[in-house]
PDB file of C-alpha atoms in Angstrom:
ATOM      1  CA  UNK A 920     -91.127 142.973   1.624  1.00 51.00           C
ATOM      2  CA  UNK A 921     -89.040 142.326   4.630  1.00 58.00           C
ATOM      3  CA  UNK A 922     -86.308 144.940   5.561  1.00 63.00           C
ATOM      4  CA  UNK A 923     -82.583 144.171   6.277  1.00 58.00           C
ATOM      5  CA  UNK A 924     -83.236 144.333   9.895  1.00 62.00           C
ATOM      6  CA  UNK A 925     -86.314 141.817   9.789  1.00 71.00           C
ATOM      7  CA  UNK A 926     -84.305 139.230   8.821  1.00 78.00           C
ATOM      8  CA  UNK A 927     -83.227 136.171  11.679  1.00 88.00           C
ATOM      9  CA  UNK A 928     -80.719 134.015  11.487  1.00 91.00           C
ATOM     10  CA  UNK A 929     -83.062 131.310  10.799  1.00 91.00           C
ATOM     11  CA  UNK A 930     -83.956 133.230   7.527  1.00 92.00           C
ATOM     12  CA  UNK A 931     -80.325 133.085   6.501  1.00 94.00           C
ATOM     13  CA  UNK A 932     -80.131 129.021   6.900  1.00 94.00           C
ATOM     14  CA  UNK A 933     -83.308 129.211   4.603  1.00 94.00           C
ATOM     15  CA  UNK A 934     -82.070 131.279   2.235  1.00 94.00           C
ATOM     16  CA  UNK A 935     -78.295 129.360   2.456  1.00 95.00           C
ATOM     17  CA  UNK A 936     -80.642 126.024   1.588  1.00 94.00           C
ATOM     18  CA  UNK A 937     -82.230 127.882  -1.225  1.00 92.00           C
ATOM     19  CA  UNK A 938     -79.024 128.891  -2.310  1.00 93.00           C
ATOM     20  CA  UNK A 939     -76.954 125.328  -2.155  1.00 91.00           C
ATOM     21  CA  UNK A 940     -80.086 123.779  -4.144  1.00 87.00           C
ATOM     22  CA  UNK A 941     -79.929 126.563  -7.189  1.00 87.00           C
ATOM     23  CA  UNK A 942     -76.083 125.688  -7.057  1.00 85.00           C
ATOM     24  CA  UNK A 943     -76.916 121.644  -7.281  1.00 79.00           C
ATOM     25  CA  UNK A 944     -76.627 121.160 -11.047  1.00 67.00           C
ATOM     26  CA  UNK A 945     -78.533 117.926 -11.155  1.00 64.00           C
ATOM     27  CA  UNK A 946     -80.359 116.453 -14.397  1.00 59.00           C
ATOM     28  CA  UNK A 947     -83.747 117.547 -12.853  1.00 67.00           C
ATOM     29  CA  UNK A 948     -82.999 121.167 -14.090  1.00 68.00           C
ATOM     30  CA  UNK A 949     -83.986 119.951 -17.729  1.00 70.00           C
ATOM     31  CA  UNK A 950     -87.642 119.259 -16.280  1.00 73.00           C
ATOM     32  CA  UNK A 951     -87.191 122.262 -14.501  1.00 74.00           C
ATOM     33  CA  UNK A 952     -86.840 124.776 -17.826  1.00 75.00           C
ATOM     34  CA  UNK A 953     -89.629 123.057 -19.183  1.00 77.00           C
ATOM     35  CA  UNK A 954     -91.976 124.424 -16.063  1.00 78.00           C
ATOM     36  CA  UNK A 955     -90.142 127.900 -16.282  1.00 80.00           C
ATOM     37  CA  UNK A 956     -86.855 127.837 -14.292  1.00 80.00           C
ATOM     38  CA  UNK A 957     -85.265 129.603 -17.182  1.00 82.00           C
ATOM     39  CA  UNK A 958     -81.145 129.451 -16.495  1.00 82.00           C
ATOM     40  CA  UNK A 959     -81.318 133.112 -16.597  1.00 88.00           C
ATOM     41  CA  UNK A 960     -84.091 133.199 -13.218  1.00 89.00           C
ATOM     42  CA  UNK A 961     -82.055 131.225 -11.739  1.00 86.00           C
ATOM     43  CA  UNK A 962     -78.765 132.925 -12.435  1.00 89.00           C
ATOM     44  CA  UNK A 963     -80.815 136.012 -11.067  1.00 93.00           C
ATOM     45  CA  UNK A 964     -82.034 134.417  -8.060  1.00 93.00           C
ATOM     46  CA  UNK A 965     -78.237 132.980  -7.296  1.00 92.00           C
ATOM     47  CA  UNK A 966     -76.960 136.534  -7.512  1.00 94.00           C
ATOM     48  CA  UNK A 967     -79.469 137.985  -5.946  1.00 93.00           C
ATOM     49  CA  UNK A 968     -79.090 135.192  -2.963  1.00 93.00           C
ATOM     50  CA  UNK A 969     -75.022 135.788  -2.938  1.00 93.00           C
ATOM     51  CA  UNK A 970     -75.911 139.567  -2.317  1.00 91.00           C
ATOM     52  CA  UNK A 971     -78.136 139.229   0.552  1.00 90.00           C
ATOM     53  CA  UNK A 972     -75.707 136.223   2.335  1.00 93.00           C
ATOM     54  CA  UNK A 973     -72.824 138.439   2.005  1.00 91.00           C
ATOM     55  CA  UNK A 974     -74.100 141.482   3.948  1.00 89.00           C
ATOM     56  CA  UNK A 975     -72.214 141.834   7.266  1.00 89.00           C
ATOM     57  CA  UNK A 976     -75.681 141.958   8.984  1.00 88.00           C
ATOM     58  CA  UNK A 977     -75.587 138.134   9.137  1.00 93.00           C
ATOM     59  CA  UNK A 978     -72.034 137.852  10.919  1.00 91.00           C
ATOM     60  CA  UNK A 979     -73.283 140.830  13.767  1.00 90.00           C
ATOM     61  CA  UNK A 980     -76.862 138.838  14.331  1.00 92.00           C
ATOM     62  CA  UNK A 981     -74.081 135.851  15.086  1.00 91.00           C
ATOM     63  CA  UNK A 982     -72.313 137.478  17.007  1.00 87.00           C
ATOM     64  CA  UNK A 983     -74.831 139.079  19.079  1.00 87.00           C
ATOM     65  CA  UNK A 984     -77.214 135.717  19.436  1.00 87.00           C
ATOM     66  CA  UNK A 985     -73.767 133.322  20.802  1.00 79.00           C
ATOM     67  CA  UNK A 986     -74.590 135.290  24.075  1.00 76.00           C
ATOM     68  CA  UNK A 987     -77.965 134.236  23.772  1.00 79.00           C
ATOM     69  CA  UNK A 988     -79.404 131.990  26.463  1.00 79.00           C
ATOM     70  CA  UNK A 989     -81.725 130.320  24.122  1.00 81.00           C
ATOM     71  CA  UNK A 990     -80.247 127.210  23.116  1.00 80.00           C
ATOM     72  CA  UNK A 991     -82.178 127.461  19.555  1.00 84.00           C
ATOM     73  CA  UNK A 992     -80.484 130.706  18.828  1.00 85.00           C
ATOM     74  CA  UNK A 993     -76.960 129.502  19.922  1.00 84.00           C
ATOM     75  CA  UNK A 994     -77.561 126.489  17.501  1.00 84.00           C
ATOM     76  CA  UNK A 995     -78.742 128.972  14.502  1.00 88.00           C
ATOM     77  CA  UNK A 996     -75.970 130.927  15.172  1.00 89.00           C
ATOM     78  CA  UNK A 997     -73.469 128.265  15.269  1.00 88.00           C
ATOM     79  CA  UNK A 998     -75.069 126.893  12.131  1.00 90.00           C
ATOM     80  CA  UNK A 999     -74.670 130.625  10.077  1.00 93.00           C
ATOM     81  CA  UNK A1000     -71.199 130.804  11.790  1.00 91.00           C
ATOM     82  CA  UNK A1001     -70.266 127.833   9.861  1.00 89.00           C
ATOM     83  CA  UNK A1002     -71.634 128.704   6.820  1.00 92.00           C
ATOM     84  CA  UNK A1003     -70.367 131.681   6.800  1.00 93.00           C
ATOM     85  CA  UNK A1004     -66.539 130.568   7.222  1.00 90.00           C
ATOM     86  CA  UNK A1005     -66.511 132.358  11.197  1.00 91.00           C
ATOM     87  CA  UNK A1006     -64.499 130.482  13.842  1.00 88.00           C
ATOM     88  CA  UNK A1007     -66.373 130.602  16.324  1.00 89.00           C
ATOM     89  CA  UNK A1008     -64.007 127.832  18.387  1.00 91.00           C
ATOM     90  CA  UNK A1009     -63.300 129.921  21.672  1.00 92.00           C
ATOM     91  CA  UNK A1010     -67.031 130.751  22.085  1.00 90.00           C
ATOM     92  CA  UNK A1011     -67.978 126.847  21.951  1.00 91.00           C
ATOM     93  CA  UNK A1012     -65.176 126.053  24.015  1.00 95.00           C
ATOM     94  CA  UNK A1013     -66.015 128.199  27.065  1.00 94.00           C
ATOM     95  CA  UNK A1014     -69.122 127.155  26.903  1.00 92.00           C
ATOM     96  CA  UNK A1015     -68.344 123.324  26.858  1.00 95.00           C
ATOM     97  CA  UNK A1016     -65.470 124.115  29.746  1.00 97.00           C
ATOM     98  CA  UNK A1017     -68.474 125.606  31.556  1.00 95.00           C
ATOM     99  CA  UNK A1018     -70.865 123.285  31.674  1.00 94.00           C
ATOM    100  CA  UNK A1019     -69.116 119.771  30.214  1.00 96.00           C
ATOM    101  CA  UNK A1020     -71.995 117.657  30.236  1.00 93.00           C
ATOM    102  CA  UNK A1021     -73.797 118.895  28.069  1.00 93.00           C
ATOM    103  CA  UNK A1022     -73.590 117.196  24.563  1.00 93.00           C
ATOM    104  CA  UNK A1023     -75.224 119.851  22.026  1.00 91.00           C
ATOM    105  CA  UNK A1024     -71.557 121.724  23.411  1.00 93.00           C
ATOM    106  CA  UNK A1025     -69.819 118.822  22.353  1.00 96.00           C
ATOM    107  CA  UNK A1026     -70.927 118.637  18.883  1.00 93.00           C
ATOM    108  CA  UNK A1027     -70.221 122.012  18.282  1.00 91.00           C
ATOM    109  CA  UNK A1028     -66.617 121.520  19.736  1.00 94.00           C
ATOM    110  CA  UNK A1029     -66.269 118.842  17.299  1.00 95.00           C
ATOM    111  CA  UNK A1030     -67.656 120.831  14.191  1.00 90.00           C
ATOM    112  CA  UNK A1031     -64.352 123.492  15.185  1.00 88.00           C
ATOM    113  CA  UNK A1032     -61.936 120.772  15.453  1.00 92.00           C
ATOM    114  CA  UNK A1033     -58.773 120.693  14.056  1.00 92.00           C
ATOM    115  CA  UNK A1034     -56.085 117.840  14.705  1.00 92.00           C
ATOM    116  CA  UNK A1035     -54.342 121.355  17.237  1.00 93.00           C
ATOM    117  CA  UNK A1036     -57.460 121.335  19.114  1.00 96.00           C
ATOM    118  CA  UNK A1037     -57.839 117.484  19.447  1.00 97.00           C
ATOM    119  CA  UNK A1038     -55.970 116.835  22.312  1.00 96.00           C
ATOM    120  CA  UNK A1039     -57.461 119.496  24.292  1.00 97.00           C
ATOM    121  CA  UNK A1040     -60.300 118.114  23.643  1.00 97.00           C
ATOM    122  CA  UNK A1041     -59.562 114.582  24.704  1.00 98.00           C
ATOM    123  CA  UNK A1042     -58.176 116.033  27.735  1.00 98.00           C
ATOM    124  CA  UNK A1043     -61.493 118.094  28.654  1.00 98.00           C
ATOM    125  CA  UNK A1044     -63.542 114.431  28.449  1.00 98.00           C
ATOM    126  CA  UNK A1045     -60.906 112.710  30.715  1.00 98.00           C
ATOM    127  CA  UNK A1046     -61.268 114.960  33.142  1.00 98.00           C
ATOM    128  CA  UNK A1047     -64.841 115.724  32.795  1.00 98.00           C
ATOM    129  CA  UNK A1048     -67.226 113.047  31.344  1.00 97.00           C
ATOM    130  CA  UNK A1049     -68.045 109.955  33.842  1.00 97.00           C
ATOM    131  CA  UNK A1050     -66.136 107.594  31.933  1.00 96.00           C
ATOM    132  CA  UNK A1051     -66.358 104.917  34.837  1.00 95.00           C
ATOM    133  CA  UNK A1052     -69.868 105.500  34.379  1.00 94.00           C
ATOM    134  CA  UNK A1053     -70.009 104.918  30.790  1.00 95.00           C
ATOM    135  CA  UNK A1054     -67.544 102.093  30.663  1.00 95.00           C
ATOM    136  CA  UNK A1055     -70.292  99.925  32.980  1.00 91.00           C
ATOM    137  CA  UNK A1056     -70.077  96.790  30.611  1.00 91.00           C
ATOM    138  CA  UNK A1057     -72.005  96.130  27.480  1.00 85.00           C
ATOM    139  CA  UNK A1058     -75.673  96.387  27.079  1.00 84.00           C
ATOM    140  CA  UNK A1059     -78.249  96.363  24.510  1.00 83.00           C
ATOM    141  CA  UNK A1060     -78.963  99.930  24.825  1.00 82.00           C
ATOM    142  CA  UNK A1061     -79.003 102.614  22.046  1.00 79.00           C
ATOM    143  CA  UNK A1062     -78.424 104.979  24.502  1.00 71.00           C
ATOM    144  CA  UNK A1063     -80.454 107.940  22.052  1.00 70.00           C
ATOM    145  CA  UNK A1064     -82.910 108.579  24.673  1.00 77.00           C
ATOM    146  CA  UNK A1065     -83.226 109.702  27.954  1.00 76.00           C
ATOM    147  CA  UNK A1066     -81.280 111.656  30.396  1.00 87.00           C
ATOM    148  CA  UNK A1067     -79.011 108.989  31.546  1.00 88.00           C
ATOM    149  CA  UNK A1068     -77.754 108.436  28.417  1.00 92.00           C
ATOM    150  CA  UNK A1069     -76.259 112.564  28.319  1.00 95.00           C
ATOM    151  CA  UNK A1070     -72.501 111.457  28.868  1.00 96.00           C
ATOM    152  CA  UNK A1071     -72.667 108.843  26.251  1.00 96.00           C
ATOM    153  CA  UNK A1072     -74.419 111.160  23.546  1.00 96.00           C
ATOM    154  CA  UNK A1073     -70.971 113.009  24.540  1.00 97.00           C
ATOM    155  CA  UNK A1074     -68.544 110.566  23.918  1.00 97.00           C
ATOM    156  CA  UNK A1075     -70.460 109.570  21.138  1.00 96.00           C
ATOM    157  CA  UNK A1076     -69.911 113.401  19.301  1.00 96.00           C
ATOM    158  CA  UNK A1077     -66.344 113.079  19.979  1.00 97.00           C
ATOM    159  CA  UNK A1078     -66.016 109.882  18.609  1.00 97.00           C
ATOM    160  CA  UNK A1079     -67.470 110.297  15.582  1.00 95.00           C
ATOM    161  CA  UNK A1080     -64.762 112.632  14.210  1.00 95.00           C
ATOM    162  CA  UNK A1081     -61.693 110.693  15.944  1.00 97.00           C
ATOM    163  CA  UNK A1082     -61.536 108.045  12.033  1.00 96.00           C
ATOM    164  CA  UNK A1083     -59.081 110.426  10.481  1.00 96.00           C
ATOM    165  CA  UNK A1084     -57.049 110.783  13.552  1.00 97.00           C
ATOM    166  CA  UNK A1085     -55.580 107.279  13.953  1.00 96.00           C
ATOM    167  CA  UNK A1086     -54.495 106.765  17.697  1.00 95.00           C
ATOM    168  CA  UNK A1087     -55.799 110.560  19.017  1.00 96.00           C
ATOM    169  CA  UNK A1088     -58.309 109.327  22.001  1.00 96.00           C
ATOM    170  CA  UNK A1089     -57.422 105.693  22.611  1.00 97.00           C
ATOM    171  CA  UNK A1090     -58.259 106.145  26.076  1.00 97.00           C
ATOM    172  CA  UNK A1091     -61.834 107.004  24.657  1.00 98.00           C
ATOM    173  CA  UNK A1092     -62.171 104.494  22.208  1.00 98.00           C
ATOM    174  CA  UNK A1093     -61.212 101.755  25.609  1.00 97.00           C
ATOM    175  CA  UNK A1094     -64.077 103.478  27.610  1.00 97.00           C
ATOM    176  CA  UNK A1095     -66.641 103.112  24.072  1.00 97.00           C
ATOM    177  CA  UNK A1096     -65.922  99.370  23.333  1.00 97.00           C
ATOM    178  CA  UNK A1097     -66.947  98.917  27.300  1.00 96.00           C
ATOM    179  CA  UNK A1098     -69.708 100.958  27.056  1.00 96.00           C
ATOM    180  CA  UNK A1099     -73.579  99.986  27.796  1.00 92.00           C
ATOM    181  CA  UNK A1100     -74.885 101.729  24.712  1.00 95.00           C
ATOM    182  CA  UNK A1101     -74.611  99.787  21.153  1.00 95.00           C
ATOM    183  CA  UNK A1102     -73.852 103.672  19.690  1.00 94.00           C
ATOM    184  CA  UNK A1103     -70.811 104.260  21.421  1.00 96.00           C
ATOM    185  CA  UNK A1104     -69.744 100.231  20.901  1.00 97.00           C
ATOM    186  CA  UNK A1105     -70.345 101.306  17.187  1.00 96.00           C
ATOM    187  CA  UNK A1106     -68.355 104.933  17.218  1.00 96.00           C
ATOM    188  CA  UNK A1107     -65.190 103.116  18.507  1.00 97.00           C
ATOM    189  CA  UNK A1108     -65.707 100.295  16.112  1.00 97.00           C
ATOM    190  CA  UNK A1109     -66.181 102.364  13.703  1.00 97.00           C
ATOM    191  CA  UNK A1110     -63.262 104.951  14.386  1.00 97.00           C
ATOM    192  CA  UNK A1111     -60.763 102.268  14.720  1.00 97.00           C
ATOM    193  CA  UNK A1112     -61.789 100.898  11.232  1.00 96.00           C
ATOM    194  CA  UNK A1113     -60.920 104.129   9.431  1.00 96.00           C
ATOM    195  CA  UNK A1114     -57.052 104.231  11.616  1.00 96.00           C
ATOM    196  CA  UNK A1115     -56.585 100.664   9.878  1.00 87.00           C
TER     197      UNK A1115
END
């Protein structure tokens, strides 16, 4: 049996999924009890679960893997962060002001935001994404693959989240709807359907 200090933050996603699917009370539990997941197992397993998730451990292996230069363990960590309710928004944030191209930074950004932190954001892509670049004229492109396509797949993880904001990043959407990827042409149209 693994000790308290074996376990990785990868563990706790697996054990969060485990978790999240005990919690799911769908009509498949019926089969379930018939093949031995007894409601009181899985009551056990659920409180047994909550115990080990709780444990501070998790929230110093965060803490000590966002300095991490492995980009897995900077994703895991981000990932537990979330899950377990930590804001870890100035950590993403100097690491997207640092290197602004990059569009895994962007997504976590936009997993932190909050309609405060919108602006800034929009700001930080004006000044920093290629948006002459991006805005070459329409294309059939998806734009999902290749290097090329790294400033789009970051406008496209801002975009995604602009729907509830109606009229935050206009100048964005403009730059999308001129775009030579079909996924950013799709983000805008898509954002500006939601604002109405």
């Amino acid at each position: 049996m693994k000790q308290l200090t074996d376990y990785e933050l990868r563990d706790f996603l697996v054990l969060h999924k485990i978790q999240r699917f005990l919690n799911n009370d769908q009509p498949q539990w019926d089969w379930r009890a018939e093949n031995g997941w007894t409601e009181d197992l899985k009551a056990n397993l659920l409180i047994d679960l909550h115990e080990l998730l709780d444990l501070p451990h998790w929230r110093q292996l965060v803490l000590d893997a966002q300095s991490s230069e492995v980009e897995l363990e900077q994703w895991w960590a981000s990932s537990v962060a979330r899950a377990l309710g930590m804001d870890m928004w100035a950590i993403h944030w100097k690491r997207l002001t640092d290197n602004p191209t990059q569009s895994v930074l962007w997504y976590q950004v936009m997993e932190d935001l909050t309609e405060e932190r919108l602006d800034q954001i929009v700001s930080l892509a004006i000044e920093e994404l290629p948006l002459d670049e991006i805005a070459a004229g329409p294309a059939n492109e998806s734009g999902n693959i290749g290097q090329q396509y790294e400033p789009h797949r970051c406008l496209d993880f801002i975009l995604q989240n602009l729907g509830p904001y109606p009229g935050k990043g206009i100048e964005l959407i403009r730059v999308a709807l001129r775009s030579s990827t079909t996924r950013n042409r799709n983000m805008a149209l898509r954002a500006l359907s939601e604002w109405g």
